[in-house]
XYZ file of C-alpha atoms in Angstrom:
448
model
C 0.061 0.023 0.028
C 1.044 3.679 -0.745
C 2.997 5.120 2.587
C 0.475 8.270 1.885
C -2.785 6.008 2.389
C -1.502 4.092 5.068
C -0.615 7.341 6.729
C -3.407 8.150 5.958
C -5.700 4.791 7.623
C -3.326 5.413 10.849
C -4.748 8.325 11.755
C -7.922 7.794 14.252
C -5.256 5.607 16.175
C -2.577 8.343 16.348
C -5.820 9.978 17.645
C -6.895 8.262 19.455
C -3.244 7.530 21.237
C -2.644 10.879 21.650
C -5.899 11.282 24.135
C -4.529 8.311 26.343
C -0.714 9.818 26.510
C -2.329 13.856 27.294
C -4.935 12.106 30.128
C -1.658 11.164 32.104
C -0.187 14.022 33.428
C 3.254 13.800 33.064
C 4.912 16.565 34.249
C 8.349 16.004 35.709
C 8.223 18.092 38.899
C 7.152 16.207 42.445
C 6.120 19.627 44.103
C 3.266 19.625 41.359
C 2.346 16.386 39.830
C 3.176 12.488 41.318
C 5.969 10.909 40.079
C 3.547 7.885 39.215
C 2.158 9.574 36.271
C 5.867 10.172 34.332
C 5.730 6.301 35.083
C 2.567 5.250 33.470
C 3.414 7.672 30.757
C 7.309 5.761 30.441
C 5.382 2.394 30.601
C 2.971 3.274 28.032
C 5.358 4.250 25.399
C 7.856 1.113 26.037
C 4.603 -0.821 25.481
C 3.633 1.112 21.883
C 7.276 0.724 20.779
C 7.733 -2.919 21.505
C 4.499 -3.565 19.253
C 6.508 -1.782 16.419
C 8.878 -3.862 16.583
C 11.247 -3.123 19.031
C 11.152 -5.967 20.769
C 13.784 -4.600 23.280
C 12.498 -1.518 24.510
C 12.825 -1.424 28.227
C 13.474 1.523 30.577
C 16.501 2.832 32.062
C 16.846 5.437 35.023
C 18.385 8.506 34.051
C 21.204 10.092 36.598
C 18.778 12.935 37.395
C 15.900 9.886 38.509
C 14.031 10.285 35.322
C 13.180 7.117 33.036
C 14.301 7.073 29.843
C 12.834 4.506 27.031
C 15.125 2.988 24.609
C 14.912 0.317 22.463
C 16.657 -1.101 19.283
C 15.112 -1.921 15.746
C 17.553 -3.667 13.229
C 17.120 -4.530 9.760
C 17.974 -7.288 7.771
C 21.414 -5.524 6.649
C 23.958 -5.279 9.526
C 25.921 -2.464 7.142
C 22.808 -0.357 7.190
C 23.293 3.050 8.237
C 21.605 3.358 11.829
C 18.783 6.319 12.464
C 17.834 7.137 16.099
C 14.571 8.628 17.004
C 13.900 11.259 20.076
C 10.845 12.803 21.764
C 10.286 12.982 25.203
C 6.360 11.994 27.506
C 7.604 15.307 30.120
C 5.464 17.932 29.358
C 4.705 21.695 31.243
C 2.866 21.947 33.639
C -0.575 24.031 32.174
C -0.130 26.808 34.449
C -3.531 28.769 35.158
C -6.725 25.956 33.922
C -8.683 29.238 33.724
C -7.145 30.372 30.966
C -7.705 26.981 28.860
C -10.974 26.461 26.698
C -10.582 22.753 27.153
C -9.432 20.885 30.053
C -5.475 20.391 29.822
C -5.074 16.807 30.328
C -7.793 15.909 28.262
C -7.535 16.091 24.413
C -10.344 18.117 22.923
C -11.182 19.117 19.102
C -11.660 22.301 17.856
C -11.703 24.024 14.912
C -10.215 20.853 13.783
C -6.954 21.435 16.236
C -6.308 19.194 19.121
C -6.177 20.768 22.236
C -4.269 19.488 25.300
C -0.934 20.418 27.167
C 1.351 17.937 25.560
C -0.399 17.549 21.787
C 2.378 19.330 20.342
C 5.418 18.855 22.593
C 6.281 16.480 22.407
C 3.859 13.741 22.680
C 2.158 14.204 19.336
C 5.678 13.552 18.322
C 5.841 10.197 19.495
C 2.664 8.869 17.839
C 4.147 10.842 14.273
C 7.038 8.358 14.956
C 4.249 5.128 15.855
C 2.528 5.926 12.731
C 5.710 6.491 10.710
C 6.399 3.208 11.735
C 3.372 1.444 10.921
C 3.270 3.112 7.973
C 5.951 1.156 6.581
C 5.667 -2.284 8.191
C 8.310 -4.263 8.481
C 10.138 -2.541 5.119
C 12.075 -0.414 7.079
C 15.883 -0.029 5.407
C 18.200 0.991 7.994
C 18.457 0.022 11.438
C 16.600 1.754 14.035
C 17.787 3.797 17.693
C 14.597 4.639 20.009
C 15.210 7.431 23.105
C 12.212 8.585 24.860
C 13.320 10.604 27.857
C 11.536 12.171 30.568
C 13.048 15.443 32.205
C 13.125 17.396 28.711
C 10.552 20.136 30.304
C 12.793 20.551 33.741
C 16.050 20.729 32.492
C 17.921 18.494 35.183
C 20.448 16.962 32.244
C 19.059 13.002 33.141
C 19.516 12.122 29.349
C 22.641 14.121 29.099
C 24.271 12.532 31.177
C 23.452 9.226 30.453
C 24.317 10.105 27.121
C 27.864 11.062 27.959
C 28.385 7.831 30.295
C 27.141 5.259 27.424
C 27.405 6.780 24.284
C 27.189 3.151 22.274
C 23.683 3.315 23.094
C 22.734 6.492 21.251
C 25.736 5.756 18.787
C 23.792 6.196 14.717
C 24.392 8.078 11.808
C 21.434 10.033 11.366
C 19.477 11.437 14.925
C 15.828 13.000 14.291
C 15.235 15.003 17.054
C 11.438 15.342 17.188
C 10.796 18.662 19.235
C 10.493 21.430 16.834
C 8.479 21.886 13.961
C 7.598 23.916 10.810
C 6.959 27.952 9.890
C 3.536 26.803 9.530
C 1.061 24.062 8.953
C 1.885 22.818 5.740
C 5.122 24.297 5.469
C 8.252 21.895 5.606
C 11.187 23.011 7.826
C 14.421 21.730 9.420
C 15.733 23.809 12.271
C 19.173 24.059 11.311
C 20.143 27.075 14.230
C 19.771 26.878 17.925
C 20.505 29.930 20.486
C 22.209 29.367 23.809
C 21.562 31.242 26.467
C 22.917 33.123 29.601
C 20.172 33.274 32.769
C 21.762 36.069 35.110
C 20.352 37.241 38.589
C 21.900 41.395 38.334
C 21.077 42.465 42.509
C 21.858 46.777 43.048
C 22.189 48.067 46.734
C 22.412 51.549 47.012
C 21.194 51.569 50.554
C 21.542 49.562 54.167
C 17.440 50.329 54.481
C 14.266 52.255 53.037
C 14.321 55.991 53.909
C 11.835 57.948 54.011
C 11.105 59.534 50.063
C 9.732 63.463 51.443
C 12.904 63.373 54.037
C 15.776 61.704 51.768
C 14.883 62.002 48.007
C 16.528 64.190 45.682
C 19.814 63.021 47.086
C 19.457 59.853 48.386
C 20.690 57.012 45.853
C 17.556 54.872 44.283
C 18.655 51.355 43.762
C 15.525 50.942 42.135
C 16.459 53.945 39.721
C 20.055 52.300 39.598
C 18.716 49.195 38.066
C 15.916 50.880 35.635
C 18.734 52.815 33.851
C 21.257 49.708 33.764
C 17.972 47.934 32.184
C 17.571 50.397 29.715
C 20.811 50.340 28.689
C 20.728 46.848 27.082
C 18.017 47.486 24.393
C 18.551 51.046 22.023
C 15.756 53.267 21.005
C 14.790 50.626 18.178
C 15.066 47.799 20.428
C 18.472 46.150 19.328
C 19.398 44.215 22.152
C 23.156 46.015 22.956
C 25.167 44.391 25.199
C 28.731 45.577 24.827
C 31.023 43.005 23.183
C 28.511 41.422 21.848
C 27.873 41.632 17.434
C 24.224 42.463 16.801
C 24.229 43.239 13.251
C 24.019 39.149 11.138
C 21.669 38.516 8.881
C 19.649 35.280 8.651
C 20.559 33.276 4.985
C 17.185 30.249 5.333
C 13.895 31.178 5.121
C 12.227 34.549 6.396
C 9.993 35.050 8.939
C 6.481 37.286 7.296
C 6.290 39.900 10.024
C 2.761 40.073 9.592
C 2.418 36.423 10.490
C 5.481 36.474 13.494
C 2.654 39.677 15.429
C -0.074 37.019 14.679
C 2.236 34.254 15.724
C 3.591 36.103 19.134
C 0.006 38.109 19.621
C 1.705 41.537 19.182
C -1.309 44.042 20.248
C -2.055 46.481 16.899
C -0.042 50.209 16.906
C 3.068 47.966 18.766
C 6.464 47.594 16.792
C 8.436 44.781 15.932
C 11.585 45.399 17.545
C 15.086 45.517 16.108
C 16.829 47.166 12.947
C 16.334 43.848 11.155
C 14.147 41.563 9.705
C 12.277 39.430 12.351
C 14.362 35.927 11.062
C 17.609 38.160 11.829
C 16.193 39.030 15.364
C 15.221 35.662 16.163
C 17.715 33.795 14.961
C 20.749 35.261 14.617
C 21.380 38.222 16.990
C 21.369 38.516 20.844
C 18.157 39.005 23.005
C 17.935 39.886 26.209
C 14.749 39.782 27.511
C 14.227 41.070 31.295
C 12.654 37.614 33.124
C 11.505 39.644 36.271
C 11.942 42.217 39.466
C 11.743 42.602 42.768
C 10.907 45.193 44.049
C 8.011 46.308 45.897
C 5.224 45.479 43.719
C 2.454 48.534 43.427
C -0.408 47.384 45.912
C 1.391 48.152 49.391
C 4.278 49.871 48.282
C 5.277 53.265 50.699
C 6.530 56.344 50.435
C 10.327 54.922 50.596
C 13.268 54.934 48.536
C 14.386 51.166 47.813
C 17.798 50.302 49.167
C 17.612 46.962 46.750
C 16.972 45.468 44.164
C 17.655 42.709 41.007
C 16.551 41.135 37.786
C 16.777 38.504 36.496
C 17.762 38.490 32.538
C 17.815 35.919 29.630
C 20.521 36.771 27.072
C 19.581 34.833 24.655
C 23.156 33.799 21.786
C 23.407 32.686 17.805
C 25.867 30.634 16.813
C 28.997 31.633 17.012
C 28.599 33.388 19.877
C 30.019 31.085 23.084
C 28.210 31.120 26.590
C 31.741 32.209 28.012
C 31.765 35.300 26.129
C 28.375 36.372 26.850
C 28.354 35.915 30.460
C 31.643 37.840 30.410
C 30.287 40.744 27.874
C 27.066 40.925 30.115
C 28.974 40.984 33.342
C 31.883 44.187 32.004
C 28.156 45.855 30.778
C 25.964 45.786 33.883
C 28.824 46.296 35.674
C 29.961 49.535 33.797
C 26.429 50.945 33.336
C 25.698 51.171 37.078
C 25.240 54.975 37.733
C 25.841 56.832 41.225
C 28.645 53.721 42.499
C 26.068 51.450 43.445
C 27.029 48.240 44.468
C 26.092 45.543 41.836
C 26.766 41.627 41.904
C 25.857 39.137 38.659
C 25.290 35.655 39.699
C 25.077 33.365 36.784
C 22.361 30.912 36.944
C 22.650 29.130 33.569
C 24.285 29.157 30.485
C 23.944 26.906 27.773
C 25.924 26.829 23.814
C 23.614 27.524 20.512
C 24.005 25.124 17.717
C 24.216 25.101 14.150
C 23.643 21.756 12.258
C 25.170 20.188 9.367
C 22.813 20.569 6.144
C 25.290 19.177 3.464
C 24.989 15.484 4.059
C 22.754 12.524 2.065
C 20.496 12.530 5.569
C 19.479 15.930 5.680
C 19.283 15.831 1.645
C 16.609 12.310 2.047
C 14.710 14.534 4.993
C 14.280 17.582 1.799
C 13.417 14.411 -0.795
C 10.915 13.644 1.088
C 9.403 16.502 2.768
C 8.993 18.108 -0.206
C 6.996 14.407 -1.116
C 4.685 14.858 1.569
C 4.137 17.913 1.718
C 4.115 18.754 -2.425
C 6.627 21.950 -1.099
C 10.321 22.617 -0.753
C 11.377 22.121 2.751
C 12.925 25.434 4.530
C 15.609 26.362 6.948
C 14.339 27.557 10.272
C 16.184 28.832 12.977
C 14.555 28.303 16.985
C 15.166 30.538 19.618
C 14.923 28.883 22.249
C 17.640 26.005 23.598
C 18.056 21.642 23.344
C 21.663 21.076 25.131
C 21.190 17.862 24.270
C 21.819 18.836 20.520
C 25.109 20.150 21.799
C 26.037 16.947 23.525
C 25.265 14.796 20.481
C 27.148 16.784 18.509
C 30.436 16.579 20.888
C 29.512 13.228 21.346
C 29.366 11.924 17.742
C 30.865 14.268 15.146
C 30.463 12.330 12.236
C 26.144 12.116 12.786
C 23.649 14.063 11.211
C 21.609 16.043 13.842
C 18.369 16.991 11.787
C 15.740 18.748 14.039
C 12.079 18.456 12.936
C 8.524 17.363 13.993
C 4.923 18.629 14.633
C 5.012 21.945 16.613
C 4.465 25.380 14.889
C 2.916 28.349 16.235
C 0.117 27.759 16.205
C 0.651 25.095 18.604
C 0.869 27.422 21.380
C 3.642 25.232 23.858
C 4.243 25.953 27.027
C 0.994 27.596 26.780
C -2.191 27.851 27.824
C -4.524 25.926 25.067
C -1.449 24.157 23.709
C -2.639 22.320 20.401
C -1.820 20.217 17.533
C -2.871 20.622 13.915
C -3.751 16.388 12.821
C -2.356 17.420 9.375
C 1.060 18.345 10.843
C 1.143 14.654 12.650
C -0.327 12.983 9.322
C 2.136 15.301 7.440
C 5.206 14.768 8.989
C 4.963 11.075 10.086
C 4.391 10.750 5.716
C 7.237 12.188 6.072
C 9.554 10.048 8.368
C 8.280 6.798 6.776
C 9.586 8.884 3.822
C 12.795 9.486 4.702
C 13.820 5.953 6.306
C 13.212 4.462 3.224
C 15.204 6.005 0.965
C 17.465 7.650 3.333
C 18.149 3.772 3.682
C 18.128 3.280 -0.235
C 20.234 5.758 -0.376
C 23.127 4.603 1.120
C 23.007 0.706 -0.555
């Protein structure tokens, strides 16, 4: 049977399986949800993949305590290339239940999309893999490995540590990291660039305690005003991030992101300008971006007529490929200290760093994927960047320098991953499953 017809026939099963998975509240944070929920999800994944040829599918505990599903499915030719399929079963917490239009852990169809926490990120990719494998049946001309982790959203590094300690488990010629998605529904894309990040907390101290703004205001240094001055120096009038020492004029060479589409995807209010003097793609994927994540200062309600002695801000600096976290951290720290006015005391504490990632696009796996995506979607595949960080990709790249790492998946801007009302377009599950099935057949044939 033609793979397209076979995948289409499998979509009702994909829906029912995704409904089962979404109903499992697999948030990998025991402070919010029972750990048994993650165990249930891991077992569900193991059982389904065991039924699709991964006869050795098993659960393995990682150094952070989470369970990862591992398995292998060899083909008839031991010299055939090996493809590693990746996804994760843990999900973000639902956040505000009242902000959801549908129950967060109940897959619900609204206007042709399937809503539920994890429907796209990343349980939709789990059922996409299953549909692709079932569509091919026994006719898969590559050796397969499987890894589905359970702590990706928490960022505690369990799988990364397991890769480092057991590299042979995950060694492959091509690694399909299915945790990203297309430019839009129906527009196939591979993610070839990930931004890294540096998170810091900047603390400003100016006084030993609060003092009356009427009695001392004017000459007394204000820690909150000093912090505002520092934060204001991190962007120019156009909204460009202006950390001294970091290049902020690079151009994106891949697919363009239409500004009007971006405004809709990001929910930008009417009359509010987009930031920066580059294109949307430049600003997202080729330049540093500074975001103020939070500020410690008196809230409006309950505040007094007093000068603030101490204030702090949590900053997130996203960095493109070509900039190391160490260089970005050094530049940001030096900039903040130099921008501090009035001799106020400054502390810059680093919370976390992550390296950017850039994929190769010249290998046989990438070319096979591009051809398969065009066949499945009826239009050429483009290359995208991704603003978020996936540290596992860097670990894969360092551990397996000759492997082709391809980022793809069912998540596109309308999916609203990590937010209330997350959803997936069933057509993306169907078309990506077809793309993957065609890729596995084409890649195996192309390397004979």
